[in-house]
Coordinates of C-alpha atoms in Angstrom, one line a residue:
Chain E
X1 CA -5.5 -2.9 7.4
X2 CA -8.5 -3.5 5.0
X3 CA -6.0 -4.5 2.3
X4 CA -4.4 -7.1 4.6
X5 CA -7.7 -8.5 5.7
X6 CA -8.9 -8.9 2.1
X7 CA -5.9 -11.2 1.6
X8 CA -5.8 -12.9 5.0
X9 CA -9.5 -13.8 5.2
X10 CA -9.8 -16.0 2.1
X11 CA -6.3 -17.4 2.6
X12 CA -6.9 -18.7 6.1
X13 CA -10.4 -19.8 5.5
X14 CA -9.4 -21.5 2.3
X15 CA -6.6 -23.4 4.0
X16 CA -9.0 -24.6 6.7
X17 CA -11.7 -25.5 4.3
X18 CA -9.3 -27.6 2.2
X19 CA -9.2 -30.3 4.9
X20 CA -12.9 -30.1 5.7
X21 CA -15.2 -32.4 3.7
X22 CA -16.6 -30.1 1.0
X23 CA -19.5 -32.4 0.2
X24 CA -20.9 -31.4 3.5
X25 CA -23.5 -28.6 2.9
X26 CA -22.3 -26.6 5.9
X27 CA -18.8 -26.5 4.6
X28 CA -19.9 -25.4 1.2
X29 CA -22.0 -22.6 2.6
X30 CA -19.2 -21.6 4.9
X31 CA -17.0 -21.1 1.8
X32 CA -19.7 -19.0 0.2
X33 CA -20.1 -16.8 3.3
X34 CA -16.3 -16.4 3.5
X35 CA -16.4 -15.2 -0.1
X36 CA -19.3 -12.8 0.7
X37 CA -17.3 -11.4 3.7
X38 CA -14.3 -11.0 1.4
X39 CA -16.6 -9.1 -1.1
X40 CA -17.7 -6.8 1.7
X41 CA -14.1 -6.1 2.8
X42 CA -13.2 -5.4 -0.8
X43 CA -16.2 -3.1 -1.2
X44 CA -15.0 -1.0 1.8
X45 CA -11.5 -1.1 0.4
X46 CA -12.8 0.1 -3.0
X47 CA -14.8 2.9 -1.3
X48 CA -11.6 4.0 0.4
X49 CA -9.5 3.8 -2.7
X50 CA -12.0 5.7 -4.8
X51 CA -12.6 8.3 -2.1
X52 CA -9.2 8.9 -0.6
X53 CA -6.7 7.6 -3.1
X54 CA -4.5 4.5 -3.1
X55 CA -4.0 2.3 -0.1
X56 CA -0.4 1.2 0.3
X57 CA 1.3 -1.3 2.5
X58 CA 5.0 -2.1 2.6
X59 CA 5.7 -5.4 4.4
X60 CA 7.8 -5.6 7.4
X61 CA 9.0 -2.0 8.0
X62 CA 11.5 -2.4 5.2
X63 CA 12.3 0.5 2.9
X64 CA 10.4 0.4 -0.4
X65 CA 12.2 -1.7 -2.9
X66 CA 13.3 -4.3 -0.2
X67 CA 9.9 -4.9 1.4
X68 CA 7.1 -6.1 -0.8
X69 CA 4.8 -3.3 -1.8
X70 CA 1.1 -4.0 -1.8
X71 CA -0.9 -1.1 -3.4
X72 CA -4.6 -1.1 -4.0
X73 CA -5.4 1.3 -6.8
X74 CA -8.8 1.8 -8.6
X75 CA -7.8 -0.6 -11.4
X76 CA -6.8 -3.3 -9.0
X77 CA -9.8 -3.1 -6.7
X78 CA -12.2 -3.0 -9.6
X79 CA -10.9 -6.2 -11.0
X80 CA -10.7 -7.8 -7.5
X81 CA -14.3 -6.9 -6.8
X82 CA -15.4 -8.2 -10.1
X83 CA -13.5 -11.5 -9.9
X84 CA -14.6 -12.2 -6.3
X85 CA -18.2 -11.4 -7.3
X86 CA -18.1 -14.0 -10.1
X87 CA -16.4 -16.6 -7.9
X88 CA -19.0 -16.0 -5.2
X89 CA -21.9 -16.4 -7.6
X90 CA -20.4 -19.6 -9.0
X91 CA -19.7 -21.0 -5.6
X92 CA -23.2 -20.3 -4.4
X93 CA -24.6 -21.8 -7.6
X94 CA -22.6 -25.0 -7.0
X95 CA -23.5 -25.1 -3.3
X96 CA -27.2 -25.0 -4.1
X97 CA -26.8 -27.9 -6.5
X98 CA -24.7 -29.9 -4.1
X99 CA -20.9 -29.9 -4.2
X100 CA -19.5 -33.2 -5.6
X101 CA -15.9 -33.2 -4.3
X102 CA -14.3 -32.7 -1.0
X103 CA -12.0 -30.0 -2.1
X104 CA -14.2 -27.7 -4.2
X105 CA -15.2 -25.1 -1.5
X106 CA -11.6 -24.8 -0.2
X107 CA -10.2 -24.4 -3.7
X108 CA -12.7 -21.7 -4.7
X109 CA -11.8 -19.7 -1.6
X110 CA -8.0 -20.1 -2.2
X111 CA -8.6 -19.0 -5.8
X112 CA -10.2 -15.8 -4.5
X113 CA -7.2 -15.2 -2.2
X114 CA -4.8 -15.6 -5.1
X115 CA -6.8 -13.3 -7.3
X116 CA -7.1 -10.6 -4.6
X117 CA -3.4 -10.8 -4.0
X118 CA -2.4 -10.4 -7.6
X119 CA -4.8 -7.5 -8.2
X120 CA -3.4 -5.5 -5.3
X121 CA 0.3 -6.2 -5.5
X122 CA 2.8 -3.7 -6.9
X123 CA 5.7 -6.1 -7.2
X124 CA 6.1 -8.3 -10.2
X125 CA 7.4 -11.3 -8.3
X126 CA 4.7 -11.4 -5.7
X127 CA 2.3 -10.9 -8.6
X128 CA 3.8 -14.2 -10.0
X129 CA 3.4 -15.9 -6.6
X130 CA -0.3 -15.0 -6.3
X131 CA -0.8 -15.8 -9.9
X132 CA 0.5 -19.3 -9.3
X133 CA -1.7 -19.6 -6.2
X134 CA -4.7 -18.7 -8.3
X135 CA -3.7 -20.9 -11.2
X136 CA -2.9 -23.9 -9.1
X137 CA -6.4 -23.7 -7.5
X138 CA -8.0 -23.4 -11.0
X139 CA -6.0 -26.4 -12.3
X140 CA -7.6 -28.5 -9.6
X141 CA -11.0 -26.8 -10.1
X142 CA -11.0 -27.5 -13.9
X143 CA -11.0 -31.3 -13.1
X144 CA -14.1 -30.7 -10.9
X145 CA -16.8 -33.2 -11.8
X146 CA -14.2 -36.0 -12.3
X147 CA -15.7 -37.4 -15.6
X148 CA -13.6 -38.1 -18.7
X149 CA -14.5 -34.7 -20.3
X150 CA -13.5 -32.8 -17.2
X151 CA -10.2 -34.6 -16.8
X152 CA -9.3 -34.0 -20.4
X153 CA -10.2 -30.3 -20.0
X154 CA -8.0 -30.2 -16.8
X155 CA -5.1 -31.8 -18.6
X156 CA -5.2 -29.4 -21.5
X157 CA -5.8 -26.4 -19.3
X158 CA -2.9 -27.3 -16.9
X159 CA -0.4 -28.1 -19.7
X160 CA -1.0 -24.9 -21.7
X161 CA -1.2 -22.6 -18.7
X162 CA 1.9 -24.0 -17.1
X163 CA 3.7 -23.1 -20.3
X164 CA 2.2 -19.6 -20.0
X165 CA 3.3 -19.3 -16.4
X166 CA 6.8 -20.4 -17.4
X167 CA 7.0 -17.6 -20.0
X168 CA 5.7 -15.2 -17.4
X169 CA 8.3 -16.0 -14.8
X170 CA 11.0 -16.0 -17.5
X171 CA 9.9 -12.4 -18.4
X172 CA 10.0 -11.5 -14.7
X173 CA 13.5 -12.7 -14.5
X174 CA 14.4 -10.7 -17.6
X175 CA 12.8 -7.6 -16.2
X176 CA 14.8 -8.1 -13.0
X177 CA 18.0 -8.7 -15.0
X178 CA 17.8 -5.4 -16.9
X179 CA 16.4 -3.2 -14.2
X180 CA 17.6 -4.7 -10.9
X181 CA 14.3 -4.3 -9.2
X182 CA 10.9 -6.1 -8.9
X183 CA 8.8 -3.1 -7.8
X184 CA 6.5 -2.1 -10.7
X185 CA 7.1 1.7 -10.2
X186 CA 10.8 1.4 -10.4
X187 CA 10.7 -1.0 -13.3
X188 CA 8.6 1.5 -15.3
X189 CA 11.1 4.2 -14.5
X190 CA 14.2 2.2 -15.3
X191 CA 12.8 0.6 -18.4
X192 CA 13.2 4.0 -20.1
X193 CA 17.0 3.7 -20.0
X194 CA 17.3 0.0 -21.0
X195 CA 18.2 -1.2 -24.5
X196 CA 14.9 -1.0 -26.4
X197 CA 15.4 -4.5 -27.9
X198 CA 15.6 -6.1 -24.5
X199 CA 12.6 -4.2 -23.3
X200 CA 10.6 -5.3 -26.4
X201 CA 11.6 -8.9 -25.8
X202 CA 10.4 -8.8 -22.2
X203 CA 7.2 -6.9 -23.1
X204 CA 6.5 -9.6 -25.7
X205 CA 7.0 -12.3 -23.1
X206 CA 4.5 -10.7 -20.8
X207 CA 2.1 -10.2 -23.7
X208 CA 2.2 -13.9 -24.7
X209 CA 1.8 -15.0 -21.0
X210 CA -1.3 -12.9 -20.6
X211 CA -2.7 -13.7 -24.0
X212 CA -2.6 -17.4 -23.1
X213 CA -4.6 -16.7 -20.0
X214 CA -7.1 -14.7 -21.9
X215 CA -7.3 -17.0 -24.9
X216 CA -6.5 -14.5 -27.6
X217 CA -6.4 -15.7 -31.2
X218 CA -3.1 -17.4 -31.8
X219 CA -3.0 -18.6 -28.2
X220 CA -6.7 -19.7 -28.0
X221 CA -6.3 -23.4 -28.9
X222 CA -6.8 -24.7 -25.4
X223 CA -9.9 -22.7 -24.7
X224 CA -12.8 -24.5 -26.4
X225 CA -11.9 -27.9 -25.0
X226 CA -11.6 -26.5 -21.5
X227 CA -14.7 -24.3 -21.4
X228 CA -16.9 -26.9 -23.1
X229 CA -15.5 -29.7 -20.9
X230 CA -15.7 -28.1 -17.5
X231 CA -18.9 -27.9 -15.5
X232 CA -20.9 -24.7 -15.9
X233 CA -19.9 -23.2 -12.6
X234 CA -16.2 -23.9 -13.2
X235 CA -16.5 -22.5 -16.8
X236 CA -18.0 -19.4 -15.3
X237 CA -15.1 -19.1 -12.8
X238 CA -12.5 -19.7 -15.5
X239 CA -14.0 -17.2 -18.0
X240 CA -15.4 -14.7 -15.6
X241 CA -12.7 -14.5 -12.9
X242 CA -9.5 -16.3 -14.0
X243 CA -9.4 -14.8 -17.4
X244 CA -9.5 -11.4 -15.7
X245 CA -5.9 -12.1 -14.9
X246 CA -5.1 -11.8 -18.6
X247 CA -7.0 -8.6 -19.1
X248 CA -5.7 -7.0 -16.0
X249 CA -2.2 -8.1 -16.8
X250 CA -2.3 -6.6 -20.3
X251 CA -3.5 -3.3 -18.8
X252 CA -1.2 -3.2 -15.9
X253 CA 1.9 -4.4 -17.7
X254 CA 1.1 -3.0 -21.1
X255 CA -0.1 0.5 -20.2
X256 CA 1.6 0.7 -16.8
X257 CA 5.1 -0.7 -17.4
X258 CA 5.6 -0.7 -21.1
X259 CA 3.6 2.3 -22.5
X260 CA 6.1 2.9 -25.3
X261 CA 6.1 -0.7 -26.4
X262 CA 2.3 -0.7 -26.3
X263 CA 2.2 2.3 -28.6
X264 CA 4.7 0.7 -31.0
X265 CA 2.8 -2.6 -31.1
X266 CA -0.6 -0.8 -31.5
X267 CA -1.2 -2.0 -35.1
X268 CA -0.2 -5.5 -34.3
X269 CA -2.5 -5.6 -31.3
X270 CA -5.4 -4.3 -33.4
X271 CA -4.8 -6.9 -36.1
X272 CA -4.6 -9.8 -33.6
X273 CA -7.8 -8.5 -31.9
X274 CA -9.5 -8.3 -35.3
X275 CA -8.6 -11.8 -36.2
X276 CA -9.8 -13.0 -32.7
X277 CA -13.1 -11.3 -33.2
X278 CA -13.7 -12.8 -36.6
X279 CA -12.3 -16.2 -35.9
X280 CA -14.3 -16.5 -32.6
X281 CA -17.5 -15.2 -34.2
X282 CA -17.4 -17.4 -37.3
X283 CA -16.6 -20.5 -35.3
X284 CA -19.2 -19.7 -32.7
X285 CA -21.9 -19.5 -35.4
X286 CA -21.0 -23.0 -36.5
X287 CA -21.4 -24.6 -33.0
X288 CA -24.5 -26.2 -31.8
X289 CA -23.5 -26.9 -28.2
X290 CA -24.1 -24.0 -25.8
X291 CA -20.8 -24.3 -23.9
X292 CA -18.7 -24.7 -27.1
X293 CA -20.5 -21.7 -28.7
X294 CA -19.8 -19.7 -25.5
X295 CA -16.1 -20.7 -25.6
X296 CA -15.6 -19.5 -29.2
X297 CA -17.6 -16.4 -28.3
X298 CA -15.2 -15.8 -25.4
X299 CA -12.3 -15.8 -27.9
X300 CA -14.1 -13.2 -30.0
X301 CA -15.1 -11.0 -27.1
X302 CA -11.5 -10.7 -25.7
X303 CA -10.5 -9.5 -29.2
X304 CA -12.5 -6.3 -28.6
X305 CA -10.4 -5.7 -25.4
X306 CA -7.2 -6.1 -27.4
X307 CA -8.4 -3.8 -30.2
X308 CA -9.2 -1.1 -27.6
X309 CA -5.8 -1.7 -26.0
X310 CA -4.2 -1.3 -29.4
X311 CA -5.9 2.0 -30.1
X312 CA -4.6 3.0 -26.6
X313 CA -4.8 6.6 -25.5
X314 CA -7.1 7.4 -22.6
X315 CA -10.2 6.5 -24.5
X316 CA -8.9 3.2 -25.7
X317 CA -7.8 2.2 -22.2
X318 CA -11.1 3.2 -20.6
X319 CA -12.9 1.1 -23.2
X320 CA -10.6 -1.8 -22.5
X321 CA -11.3 -1.7 -18.8
X322 CA -15.0 -1.2 -19.3
X323 CA -15.3 -4.0 -21.9
X324 CA -13.3 -6.4 -19.7
X325 CA -15.7 -5.8 -16.8
X326 CA -18.8 -6.2 -18.9
X327 CA -17.4 -9.2 -20.7
X328 CA -16.6 -11.0 -17.5
X329 CA -20.1 -10.4 -16.1
X330 CA -21.6 -11.6 -19.4
X331 CA -19.6 -14.8 -19.5
X332 CA -20.4 -15.6 -15.9
X333 CA -24.1 -15.0 -16.5
X334 CA -24.2 -17.1 -19.7
X335 CA -22.2 -20.1 -18.4
X336 CA -24.3 -20.2 -15.2
X337 CA -27.6 -19.8 -17.1
X338 CA -26.6 -22.5 -19.7
X339 CA -26.5 -25.1 -16.9
X340 CA -30.0 -24.6 -15.5
X341 CA -33.5 -24.9 -16.8
X342 CA -36.8 -23.4 -15.8
X343 CA -38.6 -20.0 -15.5
X344 CA -36.3 -16.9 -15.3
X345 CA -33.5 -18.7 -17.0
X346 CA -34.5 -18.0 -20.6
X347 CA -34.8 -14.3 -19.7
X348 CA -31.4 -14.2 -18.0
X349 CA -29.8 -15.9 -21.0
X350 CA -31.5 -13.5 -23.4
X351 CA -30.2 -10.5 -21.5
X352 CA -26.7 -12.1 -21.5
X353 CA -27.0 -12.6 -25.3
X354 CA -28.1 -9.1 -25.9
X355 CA -25.2 -7.9 -23.8
X356 CA -22.7 -9.9 -25.8
X357 CA -24.2 -8.6 -29.0
X358 CA -24.2 -5.0 -27.6
X359 CA -27.9 -4.4 -28.0
X360 CA -29.4 -1.6 -25.7
X361 CA -31.0 -2.8 -22.6
X362 CA -27.9 -4.6 -21.5
X363 CA -24.4 -3.5 -20.3
X364 CA -22.7 -4.8 -23.4
X365 CA -24.3 -1.8 -25.2
X366 CA -22.3 0.6 -23.2
X367 CA -19.1 -1.4 -23.9
X368 CA -19.8 -1.4 -27.7
X369 CA -20.7 2.3 -27.6
X370 CA -17.3 3.1 -26.1
X371 CA -15.7 0.8 -28.7
X372 CA -17.3 2.6 -31.5
X373 CA -16.2 5.9 -30.0
X374 CA -12.7 4.5 -29.9
X375 CA -13.0 3.5 -33.5
X376 CA -14.1 6.9 -34.5
X377 CA -11.3 8.6 -32.5
X378 CA -8.8 6.3 -34.2
X379 CA -10.3 7.5 -37.5
X380 CA -10.5 4.1 -38.9
X381 CA -13.3 2.9 -41.2
X382 CA -11.9 -0.7 -41.2
X383 CA -12.2 -0.8 -37.4
X384 CA -15.8 0.3 -37.4
X385 CA -16.7 -2.1 -40.1
X386 CA -15.1 -4.8 -38.0
X387 CA -17.0 -3.9 -34.9
X388 CA -20.3 -4.0 -36.8
X389 CA -19.5 -7.3 -38.4
X390 CA -18.4 -8.7 -35.0
X391 CA -21.6 -7.5 -33.4
X392 CA -23.7 -9.0 -36.1
X393 CA -22.0 -12.3 -35.8
X394 CA -22.5 -12.4 -32.1
X395 CA -26.2 -11.6 -32.5
X396 CA -26.5 -14.5 -34.9
X397 CA -24.7 -17.1 -32.8
X398 CA -26.2 -16.1 -29.5
X399 CA -29.8 -16.2 -30.7
X400 CA -29.3 -19.3 -32.8
X401 CA -28.4 -21.1 -29.6
X402 CA -31.0 -19.3 -27.6
X403 CA -33.7 -20.5 -30.0
X404 CA -32.3 -24.1 -29.9
X405 CA -32.2 -24.2 -26.1
X406 CA -35.2 -22.3 -24.9
X407 CA -37.8 -22.2 -27.7
X408 CA -37.8 -25.9 -28.6
X409 CA -40.3 -27.9 -26.6
X410 CA -38.1 -30.6 -25.1
X411 CA -39.9 -32.6 -22.4
X412 CA -36.7 -34.3 -21.3
X413 CA -35.1 -31.1 -20.4
X414 CA -38.2 -29.5 -18.9
X415 CA -37.3 -30.4 -15.3
X416 CA -36.7 -27.1 -13.6
X417 CA -33.5 -26.5 -11.6
X418 CA -33.6 -25.4 -8.0
X419 CA -35.0 -21.9 -7.7
X420 CA -31.9 -20.4 -5.9
X421 CA -29.7 -21.4 -8.9
X422 CA -32.0 -19.7 -11.2
X423 CA -32.1 -16.7 -8.9
X424 CA -28.3 -16.4 -9.0
X425 CA -28.4 -16.3 -12.8
X426 CA -31.2 -13.8 -12.7
X427 CA -29.3 -11.7 -10.2
X428 CA -26.3 -11.5 -12.6
X429 CA -28.7 -10.6 -15.4
X430 CA -30.1 -7.7 -13.3
X431 CA -26.6 -6.5 -12.7
X432 CA -25.9 -6.6 -16.4
X433 CA -29.1 -4.6 -17.0
X434 CA -28.3 -2.2 -14.3
X435 CA -24.9 -1.5 -15.9
X436 CA -26.7 -0.3 -19.0
X437 CA -29.6 1.6 -17.4
X438 CA -27.2 3.5 -15.1
X439 CA -23.8 3.4 -16.8
X440 CA -22.4 6.5 -15.1
X441 CA -20.8 4.7 -12.2
X442 CA -19.3 2.1 -14.5
X443 CA -17.8 4.7 -16.8
X444 CA -16.6 6.8 -13.9
X445 CA -14.9 3.7 -12.3
X446 CA -13.2 2.8 -15.5
X447 CA -12.1 6.4 -16.1
X448 CA -10.6 6.6 -12.6
X449 CA -9.0 3.2 -13.0
X450 CA -7.2 4.2 -16.2
X451 CA -6.2 7.5 -14.6
X452 CA -4.5 5.7 -11.8
X453 CA -2.8 3.4 -14.3
X454 CA -1.4 6.1 -16.6
X455 CA -0.4 8.6 -14.0
X456 CA 1.9 6.1 -12.4
X457 CA 3.8 5.3 -15.6
X458 CA 6.4 8.0 -16.4
X459 CA 6.6 7.2 -20.1
X460 CA 2.9 8.1 -20.8
X461 CA 2.0 11.5 -21.9
Chain Z
X1 CA 5.8 -54.6 6.6
X2 CA 4.0 -55.0 3.4
X3 CA 6.1 -56.5 0.6
X4 CA 5.8 -54.9 -2.8
X5 CA 4.6 -57.5 -5.3
X6 CA 3.6 -57.5 -8.9
X7 CA 5.8 -55.9 -11.6
X8 CA 9.5 -56.4 -11.2
X9 CA 11.4 -57.7 -8.1
X10 CA 11.1 -56.1 -4.7
X11 CA 13.8 -53.4 -4.2
X12 CA 17.2 -54.5 -3.0
X13 CA 17.5 -55.1 0.8
X14 CA 20.1 -52.4 1.0
X15 CA 17.6 -49.9 -0.3
X16 CA 15.0 -51.1 2.1
X17 CA 17.4 -50.8 5.1
X18 CA 18.6 -47.3 4.1
X19 CA 15.0 -46.2 3.5
X20 CA 14.2 -47.3 6.9
X21 CA 17.1 -45.6 8.6
X22 CA 17.0 -42.3 6.7
X23 CA 13.9 -40.4 7.9
X24 CA 15.1 -39.9 11.5
X25 CA 18.5 -38.3 10.6
X26 CA 16.9 -36.3 7.8
X27 CA 14.7 -34.6 10.4
X28 CA 17.9 -33.7 12.3
X29 CA 19.5 -32.3 9.2
X30 CA 16.3 -30.3 8.6
X31 CA 16.3 -28.9 12.1
X32 CA 19.9 -27.9 11.6
X33 CA 19.1 -26.1 8.4
X34 CA 16.3 -24.2 10.1
X35 CA 18.5 -23.2 13.1
X36 CA 21.3 -22.2 10.7
X37 CA 19.1 -20.1 8.6
X38 CA 19.4 -16.3 7.9
X39 CA 23.1 -15.8 8.7
X40 CA 24.0 -18.9 6.6
X41 CA 22.4 -20.9 3.9
X42 CA 19.3 -22.8 5.0
X43 CA 15.6 -22.2 5.6
X44 CA 12.3 -24.0 6.1
X45 CA 11.8 -24.7 2.4
X46 CA 15.1 -26.5 2.0
X47 CA 14.6 -28.4 5.2
X48 CA 11.2 -29.5 4.1
X49 CA 12.5 -30.8 0.8
X50 CA 15.2 -32.8 2.5
X51 CA 12.7 -34.6 4.8
X52 CA 10.4 -35.2 1.9
X53 CA 13.3 -36.8 -0.1
X54 CA 14.0 -39.2 2.7
X55 CA 10.3 -40.1 3.0
X56 CA 10.1 -40.5 -0.8
X57 CA 12.8 -43.2 -0.6
X58 CA 10.6 -45.1 1.9
X59 CA 7.7 -44.9 -0.5
X60 CA 10.0 -46.3 -3.3
X61 CA 11.3 -49.1 -1.1
X62 CA 8.1 -50.4 0.6
X63 CA 5.3 -48.8 -1.4
X64 CA 2.6 -46.4 -0.1
X65 CA 0.9 -48.8 2.2
X66 CA 4.2 -50.0 3.6
X67 CA 5.5 -46.5 4.2
X68 CA 2.4 -45.4 5.9
X69 CA 2.5 -48.5 8.1
X70 CA 6.1 -47.8 9.2
X71 CA 5.5 -44.1 9.7
X72 CA 1.8 -43.6 10.6
X73 CA 2.3 -39.9 10.9
X74 CA 2.4 -39.7 7.0
X75 CA -1.3 -40.4 7.0
X76 CA -1.9 -37.0 8.5
X77 CA 0.0 -35.2 5.6
X78 CA -3.0 -32.9 4.7
X79 CA -3.4 -31.8 8.2
X80 CA 0.4 -31.2 8.5
X81 CA 0.4 -29.1 5.4
X82 CA -2.6 -27.0 6.5
X83 CA -1.2 -26.5 10.0
X84 CA 2.1 -25.3 8.4
X85 CA 0.3 -22.9 6.1
X86 CA -1.8 -21.5 9.0
X87 CA 1.4 -21.2 11.1
X88 CA 3.2 -19.3 8.4
X89 CA 0.2 -17.1 7.7
X90 CA -0.3 -16.4 11.4
X91 CA 3.3 -15.3 11.8
X92 CA 3.0 -13.1 8.7
X93 CA -0.3 -11.4 9.6
X94 CA -0.2 -11.4 13.4
X95 CA 1.5 -8.0 13.6
X96 CA -1.7 -6.6 12.3
X97 CA -3.2 -7.1 15.8
X98 CA -0.9 -4.5 17.3
X99 CA -1.1 -2.2 14.3
X100 CA 2.1 -3.1 12.6
X101 CA 2.5 -4.0 8.9
X102 CA 2.2 -7.6 7.8
X103 CA 5.4 -9.7 7.9
X104 CA 6.9 -7.4 10.5
X105 CA 9.0 -9.6 12.8
X106 CA 10.2 -9.3 16.4
X107 CA 12.9 -8.4 17.3
X108 CA 13.5 -6.0 14.4
X109 CA 16.8 -6.0 12.5
X110 CA 19.7 -4.8 14.6
X111 CA 18.0 -5.3 17.9
X112 CA 19.5 -7.8 20.4
X113 CA 18.5 -11.4 20.1
X114 CA 17.6 -14.0 22.7
X115 CA 19.8 -17.0 22.1
X116 CA 19.2 -20.6 23.2
X117 CA 22.5 -22.3 22.5
X118 CA 23.0 -21.9 18.7
X119 CA 19.3 -21.3 18.2
X120 CA 18.4 -17.6 17.7
X121 CA 14.8 -17.0 18.8
X122 CA 12.8 -14.6 16.6
X123 CA 9.4 -14.7 15.0
X124 CA 10.8 -15.6 11.6
X125 CA 11.5 -19.0 13.0
X126 CA 7.7 -19.6 13.3
X127 CA 7.3 -18.8 9.6
X128 CA 10.1 -21.1 8.7
X129 CA 8.7 -24.0 10.7
X130 CA 5.3 -23.3 9.0
X131 CA 6.9 -23.4 5.6
X132 CA 8.8 -26.6 6.5
X133 CA 5.5 -28.3 7.6
X134 CA 3.7 -27.1 4.5
X135 CA 6.4 -28.4 2.1
X136 CA 6.7 -31.8 3.9
X137 CA 2.9 -32.1 4.0
X138 CA 2.3 -31.3 0.3
X139 CA 5.1 -33.5 -1.0
X140 CA 4.0 -36.4 1.1
X141 CA 0.4 -35.9 -0.2
X142 CA 1.8 -36.1 -3.8
X143 CA 3.8 -39.2 -3.0
X144 CA 0.7 -40.8 -1.4
X145 CA -1.3 -40.1 -4.6
X146 CA 1.4 -41.5 -6.9
X147 CA 1.9 -44.6 -4.7
X148 CA -1.9 -45.2 -4.8
X149 CA -1.9 -44.9 -8.6
X150 CA 0.5 -47.8 -8.9
X151 CA -1.6 -49.8 -6.5
X152 CA -4.8 -49.3 -8.6
X153 CA -3.0 -50.3 -11.7
X154 CA -2.1 -53.6 -10.2
X155 CA -5.6 -54.6 -9.2

């Protein structure tokens, strides 16, 4: 019931809000309150899932395998909660500033519905449907603002991601062809008996599709234009919520459906991740513009997730989940903070910067700590050197921009933004701090999420 | 009726006449497809595409303004699309009210049906009508946008 409501609420509200005039303040705040209500429903759902195990719904009284299975497990609800939280923060931020287009509030709520759906489905085709729902909303959102820059960003984003979606649905078709089913559980079982070459091809297709979403190194080319061109709230949504699709997909499909292929490809993933970290880091140092720097930093940060995934094993996967969560909060915080000026903002930005660099009083520290643990477990000096170099680079580029933005006396920029906008950024900063000061829940959540993931896949040890 | 001016000549009179005649029968074909559905090929999506195709010919023949002058209902495309989506969602999620799983339909498979001529009455029909409205609405919205683009280019 909770699961169905978490889908139904944003879907219906989003559809209704789409025809309302979003420039009206009441409409914008109605969208925000819908998102908050969705967040509350998801929190109850998460409590149920963490307390009493997975929540499962099979549509229409059909036997499993015919009816679509929706299953909320710890990994799914964690990502759903996180993504809807980021979307809510960004929508509230934009509503304070005044929404500029009719459709923004409706699109944001529809995006939340799509994200919720794809994080709780246990069927790869309905995953694709929700994925497209979320992506279509984000294509329209990336044009938000309507200036030349935003339109260019939207064109690039849409063109590249449509290609990614095409590869994804192609892989879905391939998986269906070789296993004759679309339910994730059955696919994982039957994949063990399929010709390994076919499985590898399908797994690679999924990997490419999700890497495009995430902006990993060889598939990153669209990302700087888009993140730098979009408005701060949209950039926060894209990097803090929509990119989660990529991280979640790599975990769910990689560790859940193709554990053997993940193991085989471990070294390749680590190398791609390492290149991402260095490429993103070096280019971020060379950028002066905040949004552009953050875009390159995003490429570097997802590299860590891929490295953790490549090391695999329970520790590597827990680290991947943890780092994705922390990274998404960091990015939302930094993009939102980069768009405002005034008291509190510099502090919030500094906390975000520390978190990206992995310095203690911020949640990024916990993520980096787990990464180092992963590196030591993998018994690889090169990996640890890479992590240190990556962290040092991020410290340099974050504080270079921090200095330029917040230490320079610039009277033209001194006009303070509305207090609620600054409070939203500060609230996210407090969340990032809390994640470091009291990391146990975060670690326990990630641990349980990975347990639910690996226990459902028969190929894992 | 607004004549298309500017680039090129106005479309052939045959095209204009056909475009004018086509929408009404296309709705009949769509209705037939929805009625036929389930046992034979046909559903709300296909029906929606057929109506949208007929409407698109009107847009080609007389332009966006002309099409919307001839068929004023086209101006309400966004509302039609959202109504369709809400109808489909309602038929999907309504079973929750009496504690059933989403997308459960009445009567269940194998149970006797109420028939009204050829029309079989069951709740899936509502979902198909919803999908039909959604498809028509969204495609007409797209046509409207494309038609307007051409108009802006001219001025």
